[in-house]
Amino acid sequence: MHTARQDESEALRADIRLLGRMLGDTLREQQGEALYNIVERIRQLSTRFQRNDDDEAKRELETTLDSLSHERTVEVVRAFSYFSHLANIAEDQHHMRLVRAAAQRGEDQAEGTIANVLARAKARGITRSQLQKVFETVLVVPVLTAHPTEVRRKSILDREMELAELLAGRERTTMTPREVAASEEAILRAVLTLWQTSLIRHDRPTVVDEVANGISYFDQTFLRELPYIYSMIEDRLAEHGKGGNTSELPSFFRMGTWIGGDRDGNPFVTSEVLNLTAAMHSRKALNFYLDELHQLGAELPLDRGRVSVSAQLQELVNQFPDSSPRRAAEPYRRAIVGIYSRLAATARLLGHDVQLRPLVAQAAPYKTPAELLADLNVLNRSLVSNGSALIARGRLRRLRRAVSVFGFHLASLDLRQNSDSHEQSVAALVEAATGQNYLAMDEPQRRAFLSGELSNARPLFSPYITYSKETLDELEIFWSAAAIHKRLSRLAIPNYVISHAESVSDILEVALLLKEAGLARPAAGELDPNIVPLFETIGDLRNCRGIMEELFSVPQYMRFLENRGRVQEIMLGYSDSNKDGGFLTSSWELYKSELALIEVCRAHNIALRLFHGRGGTVGRGGGPAYEAILAQPHGAVQAGIRVTEQGEVIAAKFSSPDRGRQNLEILASATLEAAIMEREERPPRPEYFDALEELSSRAYSAYRALVYETPDFARYFRESTVIGEVSNLNIGSRPSSRKASTEIEDLRAIPWVFSWSQCRLMLPGWYGFGAAVSGWTAAHPNQGTQFLQGMAKEWPFFRTLLSNMEMVLVKSDIAIASRYMRLVEDEQLREMVFSRIHQEWQASIAAVLAILSQSALLERAPSLERTIRDRFPYIDPLNHIQIELLKRYRAGDADERVVAGIHLTINGIAAGLRNSG
């Protein structure tokens, strides 16, 4: 039977066929018929092997790939890599096609939408006033970070965005034959441009390059789509019914970033880079406002003879002497010219080089964004009061919201540094000022000393003392932050994140350093940025409750918190906890730490805001954001949520305005639903807690036994994966290890996960689960699998955990992983380690299937399973080529085409797997 869903799937296949044909045509034209035939033969053989388990096809495929010359290998890799990129574009467009189709059918209240949340709130009798209080309390902030998993260049992303727009145009427009031909020519031109553009960077990007890349998403999505989200919520609330005021929403949804402020392990983030980052952000915001004001002026040629104006608007017009006779009878345009001139003066004052239109002479700059917003509000009130509310709801409405959200700073930039660096800086200041050995103090002594220093206004730093370069570098960051606060606003740098916060002194040390820069004023109890401890290892997560309990007993710190509205933000790290303890234990310890932090904050009457350091892949906290937020414990979203968006996930979510708007809406709706509805939900049963505690303990033992207790496991990891080559790929500015070491402990969690993804094992996303379930069921024969099945049905947290693991296991391929295993030179080591991994892989799949009562992975999501499976014939050849190139390279073949081929396979496999970092 033919269904609408079949039509929708056919539309996706048609787009993929179109893009594949364009790539094939480009390949023929640029590289010749012979290479095209090779690529097509490889594709056919790989498809036969994947779909039919055809051993003859497998042997022929391997023979064909192994016989390629260096030059042919590079071109084949490029072809398959580009196909994965093009398939991603088609899938993203298909996703938006489904969203639009649902809206056209009137299904605009689907799960994950604002409409759904507000409809459910209305059904439960929640009033407009109650909703308003929630909006005034919560803060929702996606935080962009630059980590070494985004393997695509900005140039590639730009062309992919162009292709996405061309596909969207074909979807939404009925075209004539001539228009269809022109559209296909434009697509072919974009594909040709892609083919002639290098997929990989030839030089490692600088931090400033990463900042510029991050800012580009504001152009594409955030500056326009975030105001749209606010308008949508306000319009939905207007339909909510009576029971509260109808005032505009507070700006609870903002954008954050770490790019340019995250110094943890990145020596290239300096005070100069911090200042340049803030300037680049500010320039982008003001340029956007100036452009929007220019457009607004063109849209408001309202004649005084046809409209009335308010007294406030007339006062605004009178402030700006405008001698142009063309605008003499156009009060709104005259006011906008004056606002534009003041904003241009602001841009000049801040040192921005901006392209300006004609100005009113000698306009005074705005001191704050609030002054600019006040003038825009005068325009709005005058329009509304004089019968032009519909006009006010257009560009002016969006501009007013943009100024409220983005200010003069664009995005809130977090500072982050490791607690060890703070300790060294404080020790240097203390020794120079007092002669005391801070490093020799124990924790109680440090707390007492720091509390004493925070009780007085005397600085420790002296300009007459010589300090080490390391100490001065750290202090200059704080001094620069203080200057940025004065120049832009406190929202420009609102948070200071402490990596590896393991004690109260780690937190008080940052308070002391902030005090040295004037960012903390103990006498008044004023603290400008939040101090955000980051708990990331398993040990940190288990100790976080005690640390925060002790911190809340420090009077000087509590004075700071009192003046900040008694809101404490705490960051939880999904990456290092996973590398430390494995997927199940990391997830469980994070959940328990949230419960503990909720309890301790509630006991001290403090509002808790959690900052989730999630990555793209499941092994680093990735997976669907909506389900993840709703699976949080009750009380975890009481003051809102901040969530990192990392690496390739940023491009996947936000490079397209439509996709970006949808992902922003999902984040907002999930947060609001958790904040509004959580009191209605029942907590999980105590026996579920006990079961998961035991499962976690067993999984932890299995994971640690493999990764940290197996002799030479670090060697196995380095030889069987591309970690060494990833470290040399020009992906990000940050080194892949925190220090010069080959130990797993010192490796960053991101390349750890990324490398396992490349060899198709995805080990950080599942290892230990099979052993945990088999051990638990053996110990509890009276409960067994049936108990775990009930637990999955009733407990969203456990259900989400299983769902994420299921997706990771589908993307894994033990046969391909076994070929990477053969890269390990020590035969005994490789056989011993891989046999354990293989056994646990089988056990984990069996456990997931049994608990979900399924015969196959993703049985309940056949379209997702098919989409993933359809990728494999295009990824598998890249894995095979990567293995062969690694053999050649490690045997001493330093041919630049071998190196380029390895880098290209890394790019292509990552593109094919998508959330791999």
mmCIF file with all atom_site columns, N, CA, C and O in Angstrom, residues 51 72 75 104 133 200 293 330 356 392 406 449 503 715 772 777 839 879:
data_model
loop_
_atom_site.group_PDB
_atom_site.id
_atom_site.type_symbol
_atom_site.label_atom_id
_atom_site.label_alt_id
_atom_site.label_comp_id
_atom_site.label_asym_id
_atom_site.label_entity_id
_atom_site.label_seq_id
_atom_site.pdbx_PDB_ins_code
_atom_site.Cartn_x
_atom_site.Cartn_y
_atom_site.Cartn_z
_atom_site.occupancy
_atom_site.B_iso_or_equiv
_atom_site.pdbx_formal_charge
_atom_site.auth_seq_id
_atom_site.auth_comp_id
_atom_site.auth_asym_id
_atom_site.auth_atom_id
_atom_site.pdbx_PDB_model_num
ATOM 1  N N  . ARG A 1 51  ? 24.794 -5.482  2.071  1.00 0.00 ? 51  ARG A N  1
ATOM 2  C CA . ARG A 1 51  ? 23.390 -5.893  2.073  1.00 0.00 ? 51  ARG A CA 1
ATOM 3  C C  . ARG A 1 51  ? 23.204 -7.403  1.981  1.00 0.00 ? 51  ARG A C  1
ATOM 4  O O  . ARG A 1 51  ? 22.210 -7.940  2.463  1.00 0.00 ? 51  ARG A O  1
ATOM 5  N N  . ARG A 1 72  ? 45.485 7.556   -7.138 1.00 0.00 ? 72  ARG A N  1
ATOM 6  C CA . ARG A 1 72  ? 44.128 7.057   -7.278 1.00 0.00 ? 72  ARG A CA 1
ATOM 7  C C  . ARG A 1 72  ? 43.445 6.939   -5.909 1.00 0.00 ? 72  ARG A C  1
ATOM 8  O O  . ARG A 1 72  ? 42.257 7.235   -5.765 1.00 0.00 ? 72  ARG A O  1
ATOM 9  N N  . GLU A 1 75  ? 42.027 10.243  -4.739 1.00 0.00 ? 75  GLU A N  1
ATOM 10 C CA . GLU A 1 75  ? 40.828 10.658  -5.462 1.00 0.00 ? 75  GLU A CA 1
ATOM 11 C C  . GLU A 1 75  ? 39.613 9.807   -5.086 1.00 0.00 ? 75  GLU A C  1
ATOM 12 O O  . GLU A 1 75  ? 38.490 10.318  -4.980 1.00 0.00 ? 75  GLU A O  1
ATOM 13 N N  . GLN A 1 104 ? 2.000  21.477  7.825  1.00 0.00 ? 104 GLN A N  1
ATOM 14 C CA . GLN A 1 104 ? 0.956  21.650  6.814  1.00 0.00 ? 104 GLN A CA 1
ATOM 15 C C  . GLN A 1 104 ? -0.259 20.779  7.100  1.00 0.00 ? 104 GLN A C  1
ATOM 16 O O  . GLN A 1 104 ? -1.384 21.127  6.745  1.00 0.00 ? 104 GLN A O  1
ATOM 17 N N  . LYS A 1 133 ? 6.344  33.710  35.519 1.00 0.00 ? 133 LYS A N  1
ATOM 18 C CA . LYS A 1 133 ? 7.326  33.531  36.593 1.00 0.00 ? 133 LYS A CA 1
ATOM 19 C C  . LYS A 1 133 ? 8.416  32.539  36.185 1.00 0.00 ? 133 LYS A C  1
ATOM 20 O O  . LYS A 1 133 ? 9.585  32.705  36.543 1.00 0.00 ? 133 LYS A O  1
ATOM 21 N N  . ILE A 1 200 ? 40.552 19.277  3.607  1.00 0.00 ? 200 ILE A N  1
ATOM 22 C CA . ILE A 1 200 ? 41.320 19.395  4.843  1.00 0.00 ? 200 ILE A CA 1
ATOM 23 C C  . ILE A 1 200 ? 42.119 20.675  4.860  1.00 0.00 ? 200 ILE A C  1
ATOM 24 O O  . ILE A 1 200 ? 42.455 21.240  3.817  1.00 0.00 ? 200 ILE A O  1
ATOM 25 N N  . LEU A 1 293 ? 18.834 48.641  11.149 1.00 0.00 ? 293 LEU A N  1
ATOM 26 C CA . LEU A 1 293 ? 18.288 50.002  11.238 1.00 0.00 ? 293 LEU A CA 1
ATOM 27 C C  . LEU A 1 293 ? 18.150 50.626  9.851  1.00 0.00 ? 293 LEU A C  1
ATOM 28 O O  . LEU A 1 293 ? 17.169 51.310  9.561  1.00 0.00 ? 293 LEU A O  1
ATOM 29 N N  . GLU A 1 330 ? 8.596  62.778  7.527  1.00 0.00 ? 330 GLU A N  1
ATOM 30 C CA . GLU A 1 330 ? 8.684  61.352  7.868  1.00 0.00 ? 330 GLU A CA 1
ATOM 31 C C  . GLU A 1 330 ? 9.329  61.180  9.248  1.00 0.00 ? 330 GLU A C  1
ATOM 32 O O  . GLU A 1 330 ? 10.537 60.930  9.356  1.00 0.00 ? 330 GLU A O  1
ATOM 33 N N  . LEU A 1 356 ? 29.423 52.748  7.084  1.00 0.00 ? 356 LEU A N  1
ATOM 34 C CA . LEU A 1 356 ? 28.358 53.614  7.585  1.00 0.00 ? 356 LEU A CA 1
ATOM 35 C C  . LEU A 1 356 ? 27.638 54.333  6.454  1.00 0.00 ? 356 LEU A C  1
ATOM 36 O O  . LEU A 1 356 ? 28.228 54.677  5.433  1.00 0.00 ? 356 LEU A O  1
ATOM 37 N N  . ALA A 1 392 ? 4.791  47.360  13.735 1.00 0.00 ? 392 ALA A N  1
ATOM 38 C CA . ALA A 1 392 ? 5.740  47.190  14.845 1.00 0.00 ? 392 ALA A CA 1
ATOM 39 C C  . ALA A 1 392 ? 6.117  45.728  15.041 1.00 0.00 ? 392 ALA A C  1
ATOM 40 O O  . ALA A 1 392 ? 7.185  45.425  15.591 1.00 0.00 ? 392 ALA A O  1
ATOM 41 N N  . PHE A 1 406 ? 21.407 40.138  22.568 1.00 0.00 ? 406 PHE A N  1
ATOM 42 C CA . PHE A 1 406 ? 22.817 40.132  22.173 1.00 0.00 ? 406 PHE A CA 1
ATOM 43 C C  . PHE A 1 406 ? 23.592 41.362  22.647 1.00 0.00 ? 406 PHE A C  1
ATOM 44 O O  . PHE A 1 406 ? 24.826 41.360  22.613 1.00 0.00 ? 406 PHE A O  1
ATOM 45 N N  . PHE A 1 449 ? 43.217 30.791  54.982 1.00 0.00 ? 449 PHE A N  1
ATOM 46 C CA . PHE A 1 449 ? 43.987 31.895  54.405 1.00 0.00 ? 449 PHE A CA 1
ATOM 47 C C  . PHE A 1 449 ? 43.171 32.641  53.351 1.00 0.00 ? 449 PHE A C  1
ATOM 48 O O  . PHE A 1 449 ? 43.103 33.874  53.349 1.00 0.00 ? 449 PHE A O  1
ATOM 49 N N  . SER A 1 503 ? 38.209 20.836  45.335 1.00 0.00 ? 503 SER A N  1
ATOM 50 C CA . SER A 1 503 ? 38.176 21.273  46.731 1.00 0.00 ? 503 SER A CA 1
ATOM 51 C C  . SER A 1 503 ? 37.580 22.670  46.813 1.00 0.00 ? 503 SER A C  1
ATOM 52 O O  . SER A 1 503 ? 37.445 23.367  45.797 1.00 0.00 ? 503 SER A O  1
ATOM 53 N N  . ARG A 1 715 ? 49.075 1.113   24.599 1.00 0.00 ? 715 ARG A N  1
ATOM 54 C CA . ARG A 1 715 ? 49.760 0.787   23.343 1.00 0.00 ? 715 ARG A CA 1
ATOM 55 C C  . ARG A 1 715 ? 48.764 0.215   22.338 1.00 0.00 ? 715 ARG A C  1
ATOM 56 O O  . ARG A 1 715 ? 48.793 0.582   21.157 1.00 0.00 ? 715 ARG A O  1
ATOM 57 N N  . ALA A 1 772 ? 27.749 -5.893  32.939 1.00 0.00 ? 772 ALA A N  1
ATOM 58 C CA . ALA A 1 772 ? 26.925 -5.426  34.049 1.00 0.00 ? 772 ALA A CA 1
ATOM 59 C C  . ALA A 1 772 ? 25.590 -6.155  34.086 1.00 0.00 ? 772 ALA A C  1
ATOM 60 O O  . ALA A 1 772 ? 25.142 -6.624  35.145 1.00 0.00 ? 772 ALA A O  1
ATOM 61 N N  . THR A 1 777 ? 21.773 -9.982  36.398 1.00 0.00 ? 777 THR A N  1
ATOM 62 C CA . THR A 1 777 ? 20.707 -10.977 36.256 1.00 0.00 ? 777 THR A CA 1
ATOM 63 C C  . THR A 1 777 ? 21.088 -12.294 36.925 1.00 0.00 ? 777 THR A C  1
ATOM 64 O O  . THR A 1 777 ? 20.220 -12.987 37.471 1.00 0.00 ? 777 THR A O  1
ATOM 65 N N  . GLN A 1 839 ? 33.818 -9.980  22.842 1.00 0.00 ? 839 GLN A N  1
ATOM 66 C CA . GLN A 1 839 ? 32.888 -10.664 23.738 1.00 0.00 ? 839 GLN A CA 1
ATOM 67 C C  . GLN A 1 839 ? 31.941 -9.667  24.404 1.00 0.00 ? 839 GLN A C  1
ATOM 68 O O  . GLN A 1 839 ? 30.731 -9.904  24.505 1.00 0.00 ? 839 GLN A O  1
ATOM 69 N N  . ASN A 1 879 ? 37.215 3.063   5.501  1.00 0.00 ? 879 ASN A N  1
ATOM 70 C CA . ASN A 1 879 ? 37.906 2.358   6.587  1.00 0.00 ? 879 ASN A CA 1
ATOM 71 C C  . ASN A 1 879 ? 39.001 1.446   6.034  1.00 0.00 ? 879 ASN A C  1
ATOM 72 O O  . ASN A 1 879 ? 40.119 1.403   6.565  1.00 0.00 ? 879 ASN A O  1
#
